[in-house]
Short mmCIF file of C-alpha atoms in Angstrom, two decimals:
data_model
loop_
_atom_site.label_atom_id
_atom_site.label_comp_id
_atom_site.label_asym_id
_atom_site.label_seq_id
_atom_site.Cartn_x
_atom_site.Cartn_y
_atom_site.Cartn_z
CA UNK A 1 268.74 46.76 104.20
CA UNK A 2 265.45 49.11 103.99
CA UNK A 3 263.18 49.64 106.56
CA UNK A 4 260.76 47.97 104.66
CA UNK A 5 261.19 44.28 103.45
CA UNK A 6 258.46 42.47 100.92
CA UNK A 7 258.54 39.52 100.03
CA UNK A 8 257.57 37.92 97.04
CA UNK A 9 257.35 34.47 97.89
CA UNK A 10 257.49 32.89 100.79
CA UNK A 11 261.14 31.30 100.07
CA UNK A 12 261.65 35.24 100.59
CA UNK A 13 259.76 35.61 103.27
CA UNK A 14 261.23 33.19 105.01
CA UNK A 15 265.03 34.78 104.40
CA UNK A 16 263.76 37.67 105.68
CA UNK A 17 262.67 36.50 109.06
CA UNK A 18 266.04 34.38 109.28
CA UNK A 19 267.72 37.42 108.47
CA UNK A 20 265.77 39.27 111.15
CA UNK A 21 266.84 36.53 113.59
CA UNK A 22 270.37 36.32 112.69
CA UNK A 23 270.58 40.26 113.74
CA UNK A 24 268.52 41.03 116.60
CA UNK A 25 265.68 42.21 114.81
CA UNK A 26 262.29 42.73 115.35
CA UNK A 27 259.14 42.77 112.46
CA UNK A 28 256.32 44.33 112.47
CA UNK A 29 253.70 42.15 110.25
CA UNK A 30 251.80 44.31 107.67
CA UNK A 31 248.95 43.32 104.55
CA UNK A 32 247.28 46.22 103.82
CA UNK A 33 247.36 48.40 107.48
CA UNK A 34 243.89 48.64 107.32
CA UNK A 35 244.13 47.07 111.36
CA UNK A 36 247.13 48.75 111.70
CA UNK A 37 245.85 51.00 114.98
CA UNK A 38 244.04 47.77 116.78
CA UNK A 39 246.41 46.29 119.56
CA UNK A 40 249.16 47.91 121.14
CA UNK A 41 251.45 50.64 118.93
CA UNK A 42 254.39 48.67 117.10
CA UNK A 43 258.16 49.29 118.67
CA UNK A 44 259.89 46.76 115.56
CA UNK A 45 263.04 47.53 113.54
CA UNK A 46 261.42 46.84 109.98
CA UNK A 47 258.32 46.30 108.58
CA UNK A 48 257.97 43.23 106.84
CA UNK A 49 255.17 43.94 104.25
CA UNK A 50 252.83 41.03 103.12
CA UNK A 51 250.96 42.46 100.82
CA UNK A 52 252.72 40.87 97.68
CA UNK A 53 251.11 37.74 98.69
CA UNK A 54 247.65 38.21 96.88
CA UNK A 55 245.17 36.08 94.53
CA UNK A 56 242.92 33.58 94.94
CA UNK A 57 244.68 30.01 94.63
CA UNK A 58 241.60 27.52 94.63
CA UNK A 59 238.02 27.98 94.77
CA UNK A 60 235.83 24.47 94.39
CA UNK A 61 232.26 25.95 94.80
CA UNK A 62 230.75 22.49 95.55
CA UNK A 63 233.24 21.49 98.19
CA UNK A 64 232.37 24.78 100.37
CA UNK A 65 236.14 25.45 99.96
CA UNK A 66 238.43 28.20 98.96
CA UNK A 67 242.17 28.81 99.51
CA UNK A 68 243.59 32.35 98.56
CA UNK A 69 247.33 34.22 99.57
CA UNK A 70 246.62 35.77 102.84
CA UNK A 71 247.05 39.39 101.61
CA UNK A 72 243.88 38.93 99.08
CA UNK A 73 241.61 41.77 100.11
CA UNK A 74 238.63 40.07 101.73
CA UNK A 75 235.87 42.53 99.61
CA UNK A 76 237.55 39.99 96.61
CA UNK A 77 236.86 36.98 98.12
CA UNK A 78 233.76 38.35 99.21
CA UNK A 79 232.66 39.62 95.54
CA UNK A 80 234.09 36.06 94.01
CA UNK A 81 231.12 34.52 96.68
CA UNK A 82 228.38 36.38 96.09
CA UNK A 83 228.56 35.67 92.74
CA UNK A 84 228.50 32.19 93.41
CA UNK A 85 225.61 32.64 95.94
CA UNK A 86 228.06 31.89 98.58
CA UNK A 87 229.42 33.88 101.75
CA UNK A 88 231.39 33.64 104.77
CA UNK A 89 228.95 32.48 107.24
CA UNK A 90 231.20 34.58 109.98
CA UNK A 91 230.32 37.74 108.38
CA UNK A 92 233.60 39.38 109.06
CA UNK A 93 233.57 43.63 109.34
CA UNK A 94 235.84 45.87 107.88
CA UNK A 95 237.41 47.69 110.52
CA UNK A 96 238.78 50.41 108.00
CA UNK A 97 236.06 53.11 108.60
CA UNK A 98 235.86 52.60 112.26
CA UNK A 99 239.64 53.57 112.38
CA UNK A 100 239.37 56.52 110.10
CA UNK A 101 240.60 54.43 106.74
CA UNK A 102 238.85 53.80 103.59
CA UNK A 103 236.24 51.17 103.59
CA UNK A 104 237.56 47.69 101.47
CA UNK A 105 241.00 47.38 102.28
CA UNK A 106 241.69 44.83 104.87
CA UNK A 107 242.67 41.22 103.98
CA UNK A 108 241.62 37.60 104.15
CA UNK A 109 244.85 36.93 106.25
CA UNK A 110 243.62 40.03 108.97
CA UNK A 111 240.74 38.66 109.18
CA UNK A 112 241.99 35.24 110.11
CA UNK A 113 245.15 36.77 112.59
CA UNK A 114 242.45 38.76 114.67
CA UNK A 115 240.02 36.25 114.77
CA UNK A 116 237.43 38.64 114.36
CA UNK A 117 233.55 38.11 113.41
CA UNK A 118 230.52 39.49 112.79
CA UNK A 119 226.49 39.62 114.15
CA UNK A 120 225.95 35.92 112.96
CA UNK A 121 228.90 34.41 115.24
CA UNK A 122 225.82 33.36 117.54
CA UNK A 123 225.71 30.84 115.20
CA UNK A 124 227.92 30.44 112.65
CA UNK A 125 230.91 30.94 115.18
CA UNK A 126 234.07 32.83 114.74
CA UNK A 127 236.66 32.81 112.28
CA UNK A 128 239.02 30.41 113.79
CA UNK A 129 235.90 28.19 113.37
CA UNK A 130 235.88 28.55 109.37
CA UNK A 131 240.03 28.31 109.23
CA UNK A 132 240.78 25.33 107.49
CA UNK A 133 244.35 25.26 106.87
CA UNK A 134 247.34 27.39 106.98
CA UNK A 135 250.51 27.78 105.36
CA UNK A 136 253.25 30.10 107.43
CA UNK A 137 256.87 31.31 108.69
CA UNK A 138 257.41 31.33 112.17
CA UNK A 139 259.27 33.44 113.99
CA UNK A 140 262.65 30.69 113.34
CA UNK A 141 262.17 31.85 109.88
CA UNK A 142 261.24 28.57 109.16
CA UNK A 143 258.00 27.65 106.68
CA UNK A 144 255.20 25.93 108.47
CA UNK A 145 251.82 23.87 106.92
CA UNK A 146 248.43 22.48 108.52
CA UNK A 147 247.01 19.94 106.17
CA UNK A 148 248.03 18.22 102.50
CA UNK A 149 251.59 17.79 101.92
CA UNK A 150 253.48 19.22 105.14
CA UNK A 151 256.82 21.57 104.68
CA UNK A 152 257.22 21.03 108.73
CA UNK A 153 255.25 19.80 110.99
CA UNK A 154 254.56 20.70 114.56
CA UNK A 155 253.25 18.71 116.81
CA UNK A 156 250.90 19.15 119.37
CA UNK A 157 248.93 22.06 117.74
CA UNK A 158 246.17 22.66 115.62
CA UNK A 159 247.81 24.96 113.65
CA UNK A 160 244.76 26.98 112.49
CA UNK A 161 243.43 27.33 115.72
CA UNK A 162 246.61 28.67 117.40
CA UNK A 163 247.36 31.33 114.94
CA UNK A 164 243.31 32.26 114.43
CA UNK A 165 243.53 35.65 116.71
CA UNK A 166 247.10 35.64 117.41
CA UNK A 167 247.65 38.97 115.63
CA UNK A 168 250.55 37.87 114.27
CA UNK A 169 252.88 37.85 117.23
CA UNK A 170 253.54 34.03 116.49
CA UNK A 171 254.02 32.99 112.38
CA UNK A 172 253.51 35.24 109.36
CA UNK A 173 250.36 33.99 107.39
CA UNK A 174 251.58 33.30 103.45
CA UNK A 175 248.65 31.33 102.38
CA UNK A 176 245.08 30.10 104.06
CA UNK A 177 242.34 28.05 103.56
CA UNK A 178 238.62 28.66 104.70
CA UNK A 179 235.22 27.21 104.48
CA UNK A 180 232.60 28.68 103.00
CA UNK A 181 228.70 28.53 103.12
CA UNK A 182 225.65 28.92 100.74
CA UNK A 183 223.94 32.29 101.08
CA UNK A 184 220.79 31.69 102.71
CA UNK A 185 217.96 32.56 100.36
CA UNK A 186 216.08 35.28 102.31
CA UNK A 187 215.89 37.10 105.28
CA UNK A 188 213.98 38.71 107.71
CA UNK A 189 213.94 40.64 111.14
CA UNK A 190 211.90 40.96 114.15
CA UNK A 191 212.08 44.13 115.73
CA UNK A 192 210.81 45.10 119.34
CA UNK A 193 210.38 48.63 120.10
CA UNK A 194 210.84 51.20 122.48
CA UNK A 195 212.46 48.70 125.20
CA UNK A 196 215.45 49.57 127.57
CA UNK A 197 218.33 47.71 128.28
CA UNK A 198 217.21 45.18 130.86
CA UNK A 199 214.11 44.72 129.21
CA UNK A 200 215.97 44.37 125.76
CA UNK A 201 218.58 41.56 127.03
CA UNK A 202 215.35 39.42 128.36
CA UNK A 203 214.01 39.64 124.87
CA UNK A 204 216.90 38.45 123.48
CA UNK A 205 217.06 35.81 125.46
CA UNK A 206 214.14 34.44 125.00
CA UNK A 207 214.32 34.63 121.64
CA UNK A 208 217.57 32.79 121.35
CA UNK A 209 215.98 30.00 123.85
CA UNK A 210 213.34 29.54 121.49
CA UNK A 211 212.87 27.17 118.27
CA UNK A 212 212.96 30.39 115.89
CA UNK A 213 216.80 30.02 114.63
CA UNK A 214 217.21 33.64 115.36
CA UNK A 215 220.87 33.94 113.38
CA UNK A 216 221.64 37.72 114.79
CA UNK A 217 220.24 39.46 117.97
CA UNK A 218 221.26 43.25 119.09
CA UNK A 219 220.08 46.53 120.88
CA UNK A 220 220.07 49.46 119.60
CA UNK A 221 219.29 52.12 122.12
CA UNK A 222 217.34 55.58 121.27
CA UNK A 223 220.22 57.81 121.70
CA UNK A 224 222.56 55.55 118.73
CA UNK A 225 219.32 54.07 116.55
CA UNK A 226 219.51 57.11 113.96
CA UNK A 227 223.01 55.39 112.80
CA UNK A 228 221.60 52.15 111.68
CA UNK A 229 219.66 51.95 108.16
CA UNK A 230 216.60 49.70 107.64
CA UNK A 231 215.23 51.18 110.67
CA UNK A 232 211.45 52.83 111.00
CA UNK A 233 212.22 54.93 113.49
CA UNK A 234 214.75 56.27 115.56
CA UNK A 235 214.14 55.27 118.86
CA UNK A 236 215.55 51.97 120.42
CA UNK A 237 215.20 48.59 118.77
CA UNK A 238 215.76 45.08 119.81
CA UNK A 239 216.13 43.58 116.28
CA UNK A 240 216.46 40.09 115.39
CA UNK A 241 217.46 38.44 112.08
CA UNK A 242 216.11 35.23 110.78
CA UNK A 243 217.56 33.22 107.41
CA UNK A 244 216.61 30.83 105.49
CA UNK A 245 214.14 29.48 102.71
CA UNK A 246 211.18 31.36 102.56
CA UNK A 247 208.41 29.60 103.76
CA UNK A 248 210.75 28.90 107.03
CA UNK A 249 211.19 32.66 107.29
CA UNK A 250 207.81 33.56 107.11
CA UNK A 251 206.77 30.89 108.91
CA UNK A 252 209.51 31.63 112.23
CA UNK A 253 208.74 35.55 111.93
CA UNK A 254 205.54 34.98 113.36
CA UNK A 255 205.94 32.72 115.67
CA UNK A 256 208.98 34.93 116.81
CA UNK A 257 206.78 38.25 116.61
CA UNK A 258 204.43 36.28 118.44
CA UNK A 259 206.58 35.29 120.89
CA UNK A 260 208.01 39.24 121.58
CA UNK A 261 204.30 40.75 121.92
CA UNK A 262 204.36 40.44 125.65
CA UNK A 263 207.87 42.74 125.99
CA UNK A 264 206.54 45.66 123.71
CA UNK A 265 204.88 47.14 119.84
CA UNK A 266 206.22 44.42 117.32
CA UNK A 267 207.39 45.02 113.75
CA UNK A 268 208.97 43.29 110.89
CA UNK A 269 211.46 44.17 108.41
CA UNK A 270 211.66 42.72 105.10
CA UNK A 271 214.80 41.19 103.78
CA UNK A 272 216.08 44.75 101.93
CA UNK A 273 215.46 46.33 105.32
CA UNK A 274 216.67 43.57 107.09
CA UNK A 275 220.15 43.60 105.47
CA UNK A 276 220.30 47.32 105.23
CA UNK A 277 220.37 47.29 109.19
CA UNK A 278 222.51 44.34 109.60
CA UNK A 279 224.91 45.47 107.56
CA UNK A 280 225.18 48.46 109.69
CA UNK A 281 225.21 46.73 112.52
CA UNK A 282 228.14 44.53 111.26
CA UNK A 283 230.21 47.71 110.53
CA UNK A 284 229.05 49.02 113.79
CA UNK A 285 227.89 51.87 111.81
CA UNK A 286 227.46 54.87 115.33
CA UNK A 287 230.97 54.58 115.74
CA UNK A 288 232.40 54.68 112.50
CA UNK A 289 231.04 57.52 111.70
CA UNK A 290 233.81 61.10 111.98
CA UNK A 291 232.56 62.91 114.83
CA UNK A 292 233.43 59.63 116.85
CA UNK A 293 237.29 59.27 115.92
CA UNK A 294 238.32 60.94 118.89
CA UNK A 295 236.59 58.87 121.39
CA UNK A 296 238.20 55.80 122.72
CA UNK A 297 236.06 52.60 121.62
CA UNK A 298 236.18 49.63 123.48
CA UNK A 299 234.97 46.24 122.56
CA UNK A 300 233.45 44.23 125.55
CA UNK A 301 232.47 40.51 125.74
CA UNK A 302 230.40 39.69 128.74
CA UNK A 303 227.58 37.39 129.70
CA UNK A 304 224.57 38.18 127.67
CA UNK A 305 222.26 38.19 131.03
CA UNK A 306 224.08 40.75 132.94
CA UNK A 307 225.30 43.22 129.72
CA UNK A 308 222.63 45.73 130.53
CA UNK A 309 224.48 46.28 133.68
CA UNK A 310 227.78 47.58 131.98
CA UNK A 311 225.85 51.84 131.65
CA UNK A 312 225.33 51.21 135.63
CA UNK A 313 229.11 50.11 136.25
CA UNK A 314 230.76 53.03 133.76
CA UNK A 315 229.30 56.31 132.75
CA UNK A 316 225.85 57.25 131.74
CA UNK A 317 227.90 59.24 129.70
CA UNK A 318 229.06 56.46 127.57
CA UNK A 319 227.40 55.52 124.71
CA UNK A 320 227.01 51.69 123.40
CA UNK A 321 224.96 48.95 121.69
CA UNK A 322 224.56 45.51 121.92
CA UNK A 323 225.16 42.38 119.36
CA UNK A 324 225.48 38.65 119.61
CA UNK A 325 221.99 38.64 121.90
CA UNK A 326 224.21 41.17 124.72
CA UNK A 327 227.34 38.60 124.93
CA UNK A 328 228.88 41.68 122.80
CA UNK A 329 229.16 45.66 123.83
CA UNK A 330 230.47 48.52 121.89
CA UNK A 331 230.98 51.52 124.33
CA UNK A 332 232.58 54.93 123.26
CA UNK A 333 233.46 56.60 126.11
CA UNK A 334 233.15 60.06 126.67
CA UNK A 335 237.20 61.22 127.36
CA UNK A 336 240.08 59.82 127.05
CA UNK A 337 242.37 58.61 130.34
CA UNK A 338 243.44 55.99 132.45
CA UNK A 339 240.34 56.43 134.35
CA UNK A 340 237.91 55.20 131.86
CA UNK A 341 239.87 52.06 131.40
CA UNK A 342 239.70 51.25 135.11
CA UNK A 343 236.17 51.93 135.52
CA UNK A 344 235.63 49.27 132.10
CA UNK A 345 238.31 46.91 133.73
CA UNK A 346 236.43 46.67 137.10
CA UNK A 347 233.51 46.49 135.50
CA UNK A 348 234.40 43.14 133.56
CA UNK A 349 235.70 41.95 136.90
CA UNK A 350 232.07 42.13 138.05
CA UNK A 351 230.09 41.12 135.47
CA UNK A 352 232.59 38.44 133.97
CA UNK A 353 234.28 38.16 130.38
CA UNK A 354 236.97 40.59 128.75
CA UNK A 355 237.27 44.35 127.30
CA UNK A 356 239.66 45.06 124.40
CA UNK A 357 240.39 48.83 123.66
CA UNK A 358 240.04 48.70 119.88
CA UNK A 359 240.32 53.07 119.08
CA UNK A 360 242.57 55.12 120.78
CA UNK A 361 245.68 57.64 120.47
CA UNK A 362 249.06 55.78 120.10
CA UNK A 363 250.03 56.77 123.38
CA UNK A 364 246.74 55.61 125.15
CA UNK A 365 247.25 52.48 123.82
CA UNK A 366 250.29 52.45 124.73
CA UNK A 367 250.21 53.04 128.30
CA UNK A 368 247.13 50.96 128.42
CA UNK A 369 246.20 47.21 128.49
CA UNK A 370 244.69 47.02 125.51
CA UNK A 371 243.34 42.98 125.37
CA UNK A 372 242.28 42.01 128.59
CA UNK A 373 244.91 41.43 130.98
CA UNK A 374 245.80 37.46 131.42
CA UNK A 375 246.01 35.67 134.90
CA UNK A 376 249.34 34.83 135.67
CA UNK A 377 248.82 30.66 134.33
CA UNK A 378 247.36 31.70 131.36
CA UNK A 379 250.26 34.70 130.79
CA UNK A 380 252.86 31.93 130.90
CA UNK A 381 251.36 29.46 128.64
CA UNK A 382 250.94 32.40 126.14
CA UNK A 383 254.74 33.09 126.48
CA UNK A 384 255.38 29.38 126.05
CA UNK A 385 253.31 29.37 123.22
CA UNK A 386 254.87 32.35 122.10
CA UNK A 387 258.75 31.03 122.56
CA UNK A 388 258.01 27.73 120.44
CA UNK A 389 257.05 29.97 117.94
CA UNK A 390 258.94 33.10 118.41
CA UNK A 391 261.54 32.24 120.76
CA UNK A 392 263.66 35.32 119.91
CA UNK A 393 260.51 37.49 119.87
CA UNK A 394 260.82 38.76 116.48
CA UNK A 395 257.11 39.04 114.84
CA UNK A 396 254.78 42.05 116.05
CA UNK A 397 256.62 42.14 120.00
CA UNK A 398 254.64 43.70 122.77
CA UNK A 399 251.40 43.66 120.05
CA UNK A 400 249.02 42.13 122.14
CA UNK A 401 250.75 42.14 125.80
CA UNK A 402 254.11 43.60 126.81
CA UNK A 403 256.79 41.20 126.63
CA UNK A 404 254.34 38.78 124.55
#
């Protein structure tokens, strides 16, 4: 036996898990690697590698559906939209160049396991929202199925939504479905200039209260604004996209720049600039970029009305921007250390929501708590959840939360 096992079907894949079982070993659950440093290091026996499992299976463009082999790399799917005039209205990142890997390599499957989306999740949701149907092994090595003709069935769960951000500590993804979405026709964004944070979060939110549709909201403060194309200048923006048919664009721009006169200078981009910047925001372009490797990045979810407080609660030091309207904050921090994850810890405490540590050495992470740390009835359903699954613990152990 190798240290490396691939399957090439999931009749395979499924031996391979038994056979994991049968002799007290643990997996670590691979595709491509390109999320290979999120989550807490891997401590498994063998690597069971995915990646065979590749291709798109079924793609009805008039049913909004496609089903593809969960190691298909997701700039494929992506590609086999757009030239449909389709998307993924969850506008997923690639994580690659924000952990020092080549850009276009993660997978349709990642994407799904970490549950991870995009500026337009104010809207569109996140991906467990778009996850249609599932085909796995669990960690009994046996070959699980949500929707159509069922191999076994478990009862009680919605399949999709139990694995969507699991990170693979509970079944190993073979084949998925998703839902997909027309492209929207054009786009546009509002920017607000010069504001600060507080003032920037109140902007937001009155632009997401209002009738505008605003499909992506974020601050970009002076001292990270250079990073993001599209731009006019390079001082801090509060930038808001809007999508849609023309006339409804034009027609919600202005009554959304109208709207934003009272908090500072308004100015619009047009839909080249407007994608230019999103698509830097969506790739969360200030940190991705080499000088920032070393710092440790942290992603923070916390109530859009009191994010502004998080530079108050941490270090002035840090630096950080704002998406989904200031319900999402990416902070670099300045040095590495215990320290800086207590001061972001007690900081959620205060403000409410949860911190993951998505950047760091191995051995930060691993002396860390890298996902939020669970209250003690919410740590024992995810162990239950985990043992119906997993019960000898042999997919991605300790990946998320020790003993988990």
């Amino acid at each position: 036996m190798t240290d490396v096992l691939k399957p090439a079907d999931i009749h395979q894949a499924e031996e391979a898990v038994r056979w994991a079982v049968g002799n007290d070993k643990t997996l670590e659950l691979v595709g491509s690697g390109s999320k290979r440093a999120l989550g807490r290091p891997s401590q498994t026996d063998i690597t069971l590698d995915l990646s065979s499992f590749t291709g798109v299976t079924l793609y009805e463009p008039d049913e909004l559906i496609l089903s593809a082999r969960a190691g298909t790399p997701l700039a494929e799917i992506e590609k086999l939209l757009d030239d449909n005039n389709q998307q993924l209205d969850f506008e997923p990142m690639d994580y690659g160049p924000l952990l020092g890997q080549p850009a276009g390599q993660g997978t349709i499957g990642g994407v799904l396991a970490t549950n991870l989306a995009g500026p337009r999740r104010i809207k569109a949701g996140a991906a467990r929202d778009h996850f249609l149907g599932v085909t796995a092994v669990t960690g009994r090595g046996e070959a699980i199925k949500s929707g159509g003709r069922v191999v076994k069935n478990v009862t009680g769960y919605d399949m999709c939504k139990v694995l969507a951000g699991s990170w693979g500590t509970l079944a190993a993804m073979t084949d998925v479905t998703i839902k997909v979405l027309p492209k929207p026709e054009t786009e546009a964004t509002v920017v607000v200039e010069g504001l600060n944070d507080g003032q920037a979060c109140a902007a937001m939110a009155a632009a997401l209260g209002s009738s505008c549709d605003v499909s992506a909201a974020a601050h970009l403060p002076d001292h990270v604004a250079s990073y993001f194309d599209g731009l006019l200048k390079a001082e801090a923006a509060t930038v808001l996209r809007l999508e849609g048919v023309a006339p409804s664009v034009a027609h919600r721009t202005g009554m959304l720049a109208k709207l934003l006169q009272s908090f500072g200078y308004v100015v619009t981009l047009d839909a080249a600039g407007s994608q230019k910047l999103w698509r830097s925001v969506r790739q969360v372009a200030p940190f991705a970029a080499d000088s920032a490797l070393a710092r440790p990045l942290w992603r923070i979810s916390t109530p859009p009305a009191q994010a502004h407080r998080l530079v108050d609660l941490i270090t002035p030091a840090a630096q950080m921007f704002y998406d989904w309207g200031g319900g999402l904050v990416w902070v670099a921090m300045p040095f590495e250390g215990e320290a800086d994850a207590g001061s972001i810890r007690r900081a959620v405490v205060e403000l409410g929501g949860h911190a993951t540590l998505v950047r760091a050495p191995a051995a930060l992470r691993a002396s860390l708590d890298v996902f939020q740390p669970q209250e003690p009835g919410l740590a024992a359903l995810s162990k239950r959840v985990k043992e119906s699954f997993d019960p000898k613990a042999v997919l991605n152990p300790g990946r998320m939360w020790a003993g988990v």
